[in-house]
mmCIF file of C-alpha atoms in Angstrom:
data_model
loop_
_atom_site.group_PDB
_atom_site.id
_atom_site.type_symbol
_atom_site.label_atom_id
_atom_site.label_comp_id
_atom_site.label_asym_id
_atom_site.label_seq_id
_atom_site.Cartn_x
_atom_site.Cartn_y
_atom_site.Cartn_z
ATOM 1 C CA UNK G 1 73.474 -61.121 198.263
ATOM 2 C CA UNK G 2 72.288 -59.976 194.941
ATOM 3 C CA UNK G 3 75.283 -58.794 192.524
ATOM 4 C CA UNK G 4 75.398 -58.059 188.702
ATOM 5 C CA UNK G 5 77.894 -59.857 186.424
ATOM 6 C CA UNK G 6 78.292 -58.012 183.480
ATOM 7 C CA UNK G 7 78.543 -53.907 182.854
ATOM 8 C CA UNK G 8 78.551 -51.442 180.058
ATOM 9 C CA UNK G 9 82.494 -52.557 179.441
ATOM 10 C CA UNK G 10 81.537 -56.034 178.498
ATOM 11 C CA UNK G 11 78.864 -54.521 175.402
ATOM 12 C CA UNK G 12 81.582 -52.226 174.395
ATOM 13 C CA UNK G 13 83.818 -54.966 174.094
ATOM 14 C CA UNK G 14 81.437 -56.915 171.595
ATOM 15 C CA UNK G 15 80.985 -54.150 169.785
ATOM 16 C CA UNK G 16 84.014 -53.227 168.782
ATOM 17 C CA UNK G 17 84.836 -56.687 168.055
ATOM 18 C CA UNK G 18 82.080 -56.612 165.254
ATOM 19 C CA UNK G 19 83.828 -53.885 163.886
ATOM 20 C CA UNK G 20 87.219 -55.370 164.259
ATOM 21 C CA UNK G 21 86.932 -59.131 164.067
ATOM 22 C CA UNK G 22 90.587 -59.734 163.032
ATOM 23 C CA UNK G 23 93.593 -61.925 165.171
ATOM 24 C CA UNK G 24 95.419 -58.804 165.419
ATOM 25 C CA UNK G 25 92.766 -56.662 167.352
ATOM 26 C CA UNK G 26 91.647 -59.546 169.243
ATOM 27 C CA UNK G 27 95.511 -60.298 170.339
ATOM 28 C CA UNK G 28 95.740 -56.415 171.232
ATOM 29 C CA UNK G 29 92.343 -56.932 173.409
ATOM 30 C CA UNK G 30 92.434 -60.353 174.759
ATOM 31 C CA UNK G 31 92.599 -58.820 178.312
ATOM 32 C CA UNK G 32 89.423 -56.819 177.651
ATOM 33 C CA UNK G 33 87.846 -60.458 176.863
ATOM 34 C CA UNK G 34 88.755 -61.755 179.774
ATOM 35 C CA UNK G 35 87.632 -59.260 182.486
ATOM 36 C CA UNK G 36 84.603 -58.201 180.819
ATOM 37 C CA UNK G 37 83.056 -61.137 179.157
ATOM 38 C CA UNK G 38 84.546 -64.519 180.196
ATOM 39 C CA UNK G 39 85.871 -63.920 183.660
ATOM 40 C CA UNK G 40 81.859 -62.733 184.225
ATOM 41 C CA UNK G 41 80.236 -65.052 182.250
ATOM 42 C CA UNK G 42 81.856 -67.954 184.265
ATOM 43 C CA UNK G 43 81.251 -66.590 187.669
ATOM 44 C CA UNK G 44 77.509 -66.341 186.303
ATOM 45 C CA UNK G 45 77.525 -70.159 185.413
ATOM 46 C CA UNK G 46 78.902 -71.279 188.763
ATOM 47 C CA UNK G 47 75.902 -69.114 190.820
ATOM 48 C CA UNK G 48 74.043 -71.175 188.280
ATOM 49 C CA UNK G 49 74.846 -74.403 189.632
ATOM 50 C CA UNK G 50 72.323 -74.653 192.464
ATOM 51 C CA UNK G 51 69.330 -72.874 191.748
ATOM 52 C CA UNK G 52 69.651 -75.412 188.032
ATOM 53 C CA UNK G 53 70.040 -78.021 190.606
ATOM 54 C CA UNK G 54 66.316 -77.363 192.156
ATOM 55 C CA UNK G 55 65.223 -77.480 188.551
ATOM 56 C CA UNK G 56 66.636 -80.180 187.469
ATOM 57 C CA UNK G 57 69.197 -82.853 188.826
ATOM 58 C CA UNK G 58 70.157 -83.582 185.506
ATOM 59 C CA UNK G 59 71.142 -80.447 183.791
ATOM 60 C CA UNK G 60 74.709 -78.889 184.278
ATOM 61 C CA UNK G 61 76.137 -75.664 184.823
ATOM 62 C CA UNK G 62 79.767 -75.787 184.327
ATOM 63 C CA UNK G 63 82.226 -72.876 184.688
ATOM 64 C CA UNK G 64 85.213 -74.454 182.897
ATOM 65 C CA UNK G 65 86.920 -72.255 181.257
ATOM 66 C CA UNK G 66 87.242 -74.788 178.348
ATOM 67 C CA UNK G 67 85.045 -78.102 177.499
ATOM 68 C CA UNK G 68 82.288 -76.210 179.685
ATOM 69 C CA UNK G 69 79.191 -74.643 179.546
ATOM 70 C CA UNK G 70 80.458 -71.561 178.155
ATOM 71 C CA UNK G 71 81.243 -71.476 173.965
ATOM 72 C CA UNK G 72 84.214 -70.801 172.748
ATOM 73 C CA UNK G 73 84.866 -67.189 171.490
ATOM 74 C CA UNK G 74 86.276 -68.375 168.356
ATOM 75 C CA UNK G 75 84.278 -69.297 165.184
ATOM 76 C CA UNK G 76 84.886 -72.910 163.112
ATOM 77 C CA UNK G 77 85.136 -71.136 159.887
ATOM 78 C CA UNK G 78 86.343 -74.537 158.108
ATOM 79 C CA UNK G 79 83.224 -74.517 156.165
ATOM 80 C CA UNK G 80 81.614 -71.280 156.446
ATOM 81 C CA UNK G 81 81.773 -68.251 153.851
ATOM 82 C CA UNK G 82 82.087 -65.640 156.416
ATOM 83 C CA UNK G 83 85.500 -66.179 157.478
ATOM 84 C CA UNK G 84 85.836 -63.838 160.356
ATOM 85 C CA UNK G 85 87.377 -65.146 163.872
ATOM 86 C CA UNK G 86 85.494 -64.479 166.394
ATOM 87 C CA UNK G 87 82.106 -64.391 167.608
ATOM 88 C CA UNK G 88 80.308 -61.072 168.578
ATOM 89 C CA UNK G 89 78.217 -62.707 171.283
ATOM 90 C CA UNK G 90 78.812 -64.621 174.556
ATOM 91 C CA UNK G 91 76.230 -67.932 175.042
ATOM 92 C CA UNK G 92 76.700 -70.595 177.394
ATOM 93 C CA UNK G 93 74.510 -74.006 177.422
ATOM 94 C CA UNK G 94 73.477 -75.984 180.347
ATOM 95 C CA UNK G 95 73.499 -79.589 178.597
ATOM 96 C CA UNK G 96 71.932 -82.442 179.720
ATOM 97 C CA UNK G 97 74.310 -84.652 181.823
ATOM 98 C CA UNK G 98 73.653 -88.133 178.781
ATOM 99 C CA UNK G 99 74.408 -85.207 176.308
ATOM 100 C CA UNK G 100 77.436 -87.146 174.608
ATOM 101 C CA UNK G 101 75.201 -90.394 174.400
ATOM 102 C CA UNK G 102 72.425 -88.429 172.297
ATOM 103 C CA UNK G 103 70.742 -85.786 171.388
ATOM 104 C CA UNK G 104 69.426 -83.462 174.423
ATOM 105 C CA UNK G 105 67.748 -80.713 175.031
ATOM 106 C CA UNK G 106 69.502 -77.748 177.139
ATOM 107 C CA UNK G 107 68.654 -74.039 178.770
ATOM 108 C CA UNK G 108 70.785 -72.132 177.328
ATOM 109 C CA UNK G 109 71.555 -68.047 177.881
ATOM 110 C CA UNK G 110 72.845 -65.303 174.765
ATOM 111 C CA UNK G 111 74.646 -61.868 175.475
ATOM 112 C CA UNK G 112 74.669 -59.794 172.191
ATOM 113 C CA UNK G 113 74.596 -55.935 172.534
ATOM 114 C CA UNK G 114 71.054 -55.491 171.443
ATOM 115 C CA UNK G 115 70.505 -59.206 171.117
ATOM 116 C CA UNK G 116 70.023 -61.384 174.851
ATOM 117 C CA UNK G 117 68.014 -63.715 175.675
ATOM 118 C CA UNK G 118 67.378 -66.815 177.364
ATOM 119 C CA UNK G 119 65.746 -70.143 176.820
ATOM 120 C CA UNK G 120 65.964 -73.483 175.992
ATOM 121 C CA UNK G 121 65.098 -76.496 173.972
ATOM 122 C CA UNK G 122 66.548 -78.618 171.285
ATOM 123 C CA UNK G 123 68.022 -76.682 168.474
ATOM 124 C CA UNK G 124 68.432 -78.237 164.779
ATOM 125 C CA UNK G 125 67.728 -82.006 165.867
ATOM 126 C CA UNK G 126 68.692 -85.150 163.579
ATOM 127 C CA UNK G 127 66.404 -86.389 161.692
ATOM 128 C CA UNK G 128 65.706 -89.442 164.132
ATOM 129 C CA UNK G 129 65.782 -87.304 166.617
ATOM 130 C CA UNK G 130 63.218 -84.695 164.976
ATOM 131 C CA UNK G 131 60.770 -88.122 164.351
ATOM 132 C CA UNK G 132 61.019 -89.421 167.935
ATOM 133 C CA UNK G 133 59.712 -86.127 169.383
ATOM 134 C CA UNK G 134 56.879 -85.783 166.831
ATOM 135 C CA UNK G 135 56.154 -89.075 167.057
ATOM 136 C CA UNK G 136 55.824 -88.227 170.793
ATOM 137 C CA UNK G 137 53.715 -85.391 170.281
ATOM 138 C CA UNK G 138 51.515 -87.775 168.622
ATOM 139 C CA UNK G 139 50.989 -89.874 171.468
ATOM 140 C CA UNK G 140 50.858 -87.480 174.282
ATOM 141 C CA UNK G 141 49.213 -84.190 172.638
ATOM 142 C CA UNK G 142 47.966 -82.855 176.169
ATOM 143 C CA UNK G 143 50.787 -83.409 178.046
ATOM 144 C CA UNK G 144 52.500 -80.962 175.524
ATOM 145 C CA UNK G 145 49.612 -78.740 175.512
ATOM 146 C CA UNK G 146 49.945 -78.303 179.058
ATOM 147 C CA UNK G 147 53.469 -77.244 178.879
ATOM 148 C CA UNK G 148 53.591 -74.740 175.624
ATOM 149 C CA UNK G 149 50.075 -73.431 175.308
ATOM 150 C CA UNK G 150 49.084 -72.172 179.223
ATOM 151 C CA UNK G 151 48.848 -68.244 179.469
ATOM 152 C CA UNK G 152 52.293 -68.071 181.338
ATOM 153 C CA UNK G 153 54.601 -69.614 178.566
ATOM 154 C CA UNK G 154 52.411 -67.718 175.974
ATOM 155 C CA UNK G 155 52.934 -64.800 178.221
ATOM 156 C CA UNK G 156 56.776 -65.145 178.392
ATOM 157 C CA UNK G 157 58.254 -67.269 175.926
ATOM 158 C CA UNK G 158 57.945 -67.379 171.942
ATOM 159 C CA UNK G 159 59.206 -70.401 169.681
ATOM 160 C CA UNK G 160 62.465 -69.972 168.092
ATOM 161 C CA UNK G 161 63.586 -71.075 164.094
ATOM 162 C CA UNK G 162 61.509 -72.124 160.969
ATOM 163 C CA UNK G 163 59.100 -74.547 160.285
ATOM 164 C CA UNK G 164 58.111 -76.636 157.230
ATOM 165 C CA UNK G 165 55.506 -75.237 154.811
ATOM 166 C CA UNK G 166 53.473 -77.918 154.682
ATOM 167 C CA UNK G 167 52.840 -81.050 157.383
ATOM 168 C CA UNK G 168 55.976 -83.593 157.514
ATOM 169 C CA UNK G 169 55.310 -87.111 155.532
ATOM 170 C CA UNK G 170 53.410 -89.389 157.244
ATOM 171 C CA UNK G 171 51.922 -87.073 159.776
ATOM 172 C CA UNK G 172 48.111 -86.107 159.389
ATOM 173 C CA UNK G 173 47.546 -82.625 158.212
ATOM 174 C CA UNK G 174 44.443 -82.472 160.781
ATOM 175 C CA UNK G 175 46.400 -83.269 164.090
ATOM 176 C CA UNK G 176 45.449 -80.701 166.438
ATOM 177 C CA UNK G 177 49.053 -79.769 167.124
ATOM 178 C CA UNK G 178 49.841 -79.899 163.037
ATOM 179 C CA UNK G 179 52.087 -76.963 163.666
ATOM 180 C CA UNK G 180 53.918 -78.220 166.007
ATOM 181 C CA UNK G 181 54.722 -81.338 164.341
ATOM 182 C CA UNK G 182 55.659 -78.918 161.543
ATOM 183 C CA UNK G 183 58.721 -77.584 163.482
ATOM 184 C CA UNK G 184 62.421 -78.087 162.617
ATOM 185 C CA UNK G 185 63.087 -76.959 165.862
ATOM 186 C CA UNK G 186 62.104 -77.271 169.614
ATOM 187 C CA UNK G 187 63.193 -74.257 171.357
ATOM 188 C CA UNK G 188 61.995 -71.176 172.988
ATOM 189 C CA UNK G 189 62.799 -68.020 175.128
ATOM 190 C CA UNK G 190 62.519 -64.587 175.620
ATOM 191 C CA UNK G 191 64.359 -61.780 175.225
ATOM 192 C CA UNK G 192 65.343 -59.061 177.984
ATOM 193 C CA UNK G 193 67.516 -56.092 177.859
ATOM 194 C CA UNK G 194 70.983 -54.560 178.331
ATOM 195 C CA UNK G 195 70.230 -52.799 181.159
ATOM 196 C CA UNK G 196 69.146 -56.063 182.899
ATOM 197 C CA UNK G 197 71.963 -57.818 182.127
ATOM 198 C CA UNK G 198 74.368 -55.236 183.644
ATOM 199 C CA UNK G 199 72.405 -55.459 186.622
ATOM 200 C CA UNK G 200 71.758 -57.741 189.854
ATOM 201 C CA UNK G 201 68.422 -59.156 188.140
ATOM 202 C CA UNK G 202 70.284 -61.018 185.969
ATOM 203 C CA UNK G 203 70.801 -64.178 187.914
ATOM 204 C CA UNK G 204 67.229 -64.322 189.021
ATOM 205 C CA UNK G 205 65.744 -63.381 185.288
ATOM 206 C CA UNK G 206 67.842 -66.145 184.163
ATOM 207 C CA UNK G 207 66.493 -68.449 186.947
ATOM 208 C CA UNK G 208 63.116 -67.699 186.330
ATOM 209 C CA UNK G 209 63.150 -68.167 182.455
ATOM 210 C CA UNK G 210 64.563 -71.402 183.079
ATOM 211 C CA UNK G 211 61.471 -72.452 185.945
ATOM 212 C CA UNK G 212 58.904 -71.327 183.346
ATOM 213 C CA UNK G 213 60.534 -73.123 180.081
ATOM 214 C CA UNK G 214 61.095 -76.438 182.876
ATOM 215 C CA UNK G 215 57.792 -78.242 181.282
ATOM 216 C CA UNK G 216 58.687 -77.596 177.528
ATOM 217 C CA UNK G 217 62.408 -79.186 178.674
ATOM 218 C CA UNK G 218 60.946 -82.172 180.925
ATOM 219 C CA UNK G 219 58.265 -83.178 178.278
ATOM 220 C CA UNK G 220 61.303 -82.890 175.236
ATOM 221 C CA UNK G 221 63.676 -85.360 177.723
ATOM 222 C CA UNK G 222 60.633 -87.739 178.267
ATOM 223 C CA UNK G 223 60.490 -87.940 174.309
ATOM 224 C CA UNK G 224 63.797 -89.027 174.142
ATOM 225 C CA UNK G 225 63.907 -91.310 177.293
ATOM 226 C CA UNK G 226 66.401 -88.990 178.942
ATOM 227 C CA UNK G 227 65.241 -88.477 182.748
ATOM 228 C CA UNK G 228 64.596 -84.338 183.448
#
């Protein structure tokens, strides 16, 4: 039976934290946190579990409340100038089982108030990792092709982060996927609205987002010898 997950209580929630992001507030609304964005957001990844299953046997949707696929609400503000707490956003990644051997790609799903999405891909790879895919793309340009340029990802999805200005070293500026091979990141998605997400189409928007971005995913696992 269809159901919804999260509701108009879970956007207010996130947006008074951005105007409040202190310990204090957060201490005063930790229950808030907890019934309107974690408590859903974890039921959300467990109904997750099988339909990520049909996509792919490798990929993992865990509903641990810690050291799953949800992020912490806290921000690591070690080395960062903004030093507020907390995050105003929930995300949660569905990592690639081999994701603590190396560098994987993942689906992964935002909730912002004005701001969700979902998608997937590899976000801010290491520099070997950044060669072996182009190096990839290289050798199997149709392959990719197939999976980024047919009228239904075009259609859905759009390529996330910056690219270099001009080719990488070593890589022909006339390669027919030169822009590509240009990216600093592999990842895409699509965007959908508030009103979705507070209703029962969220599970099955999510689902198919995931289904259409499945090529990009399998094609960025076979680059890294990681089985999709």
């Amino acid at each position: 039976m269809a159901k919804s997950y999260f509701s108009k209580h879970t956007f207010a929630f996130l947006r008074a934290l951005a105007r409040n992001n202190n310990r204090e507030w957060f201490k005063d609304h930790g229950a808030d946190y907890e019934r309107h964005v974690r408590e859903p957001f974890l039921d959300l990844i467990a109904d997750l579990q099988a339909p990520l299953a049909k996509i792919s046997s490798h990929l993992r949707a865990d509903p641990r409340k810690t050291g799953g696929s949800l992020f912490r609400i806290h921000r690591d503000t070690r080395f960062a100038n903004d030093k507020t707490p907390y995050k105003a956003w929930a995300g949660a990644r569905f990592f690639h089982e081999r994701r603590r051997e190396i560098e994987a790609p993942s689906f992964y799903l935002h909730i912002a108030p004005k701001d969700c999405f979902a998608g997937g891909g590899i976000w801010h790879p290491e520099p070997p990792t950044l060669k072996r895919i182009r190096d990839f793309l290289i050798d199997n340009p149709a392959a990719w092709k197939r999976a980024t340029q047919s009228k239904a990802f075009r259609e859905h999805f759009s390529f996330w982060g910056d690219s270099l200005s001009r080719p990488p070293r070593g890589y022909d500026a006339q390669h027919e996927l030169i822009e590509d091979l240009k990216r600093r990141n592999f990842a895409a998605g699509a965007e959908f609205g508030e009103a979705v997400a507070c209703s029962d189409q969220l599970l099955p928007t999510v689902v198919a987002t995931f289904k259409r971005l499945a090529p990009m995913i399998d094609y960025l696992c076979a680059a890294l010898d990681l089985e999709f």
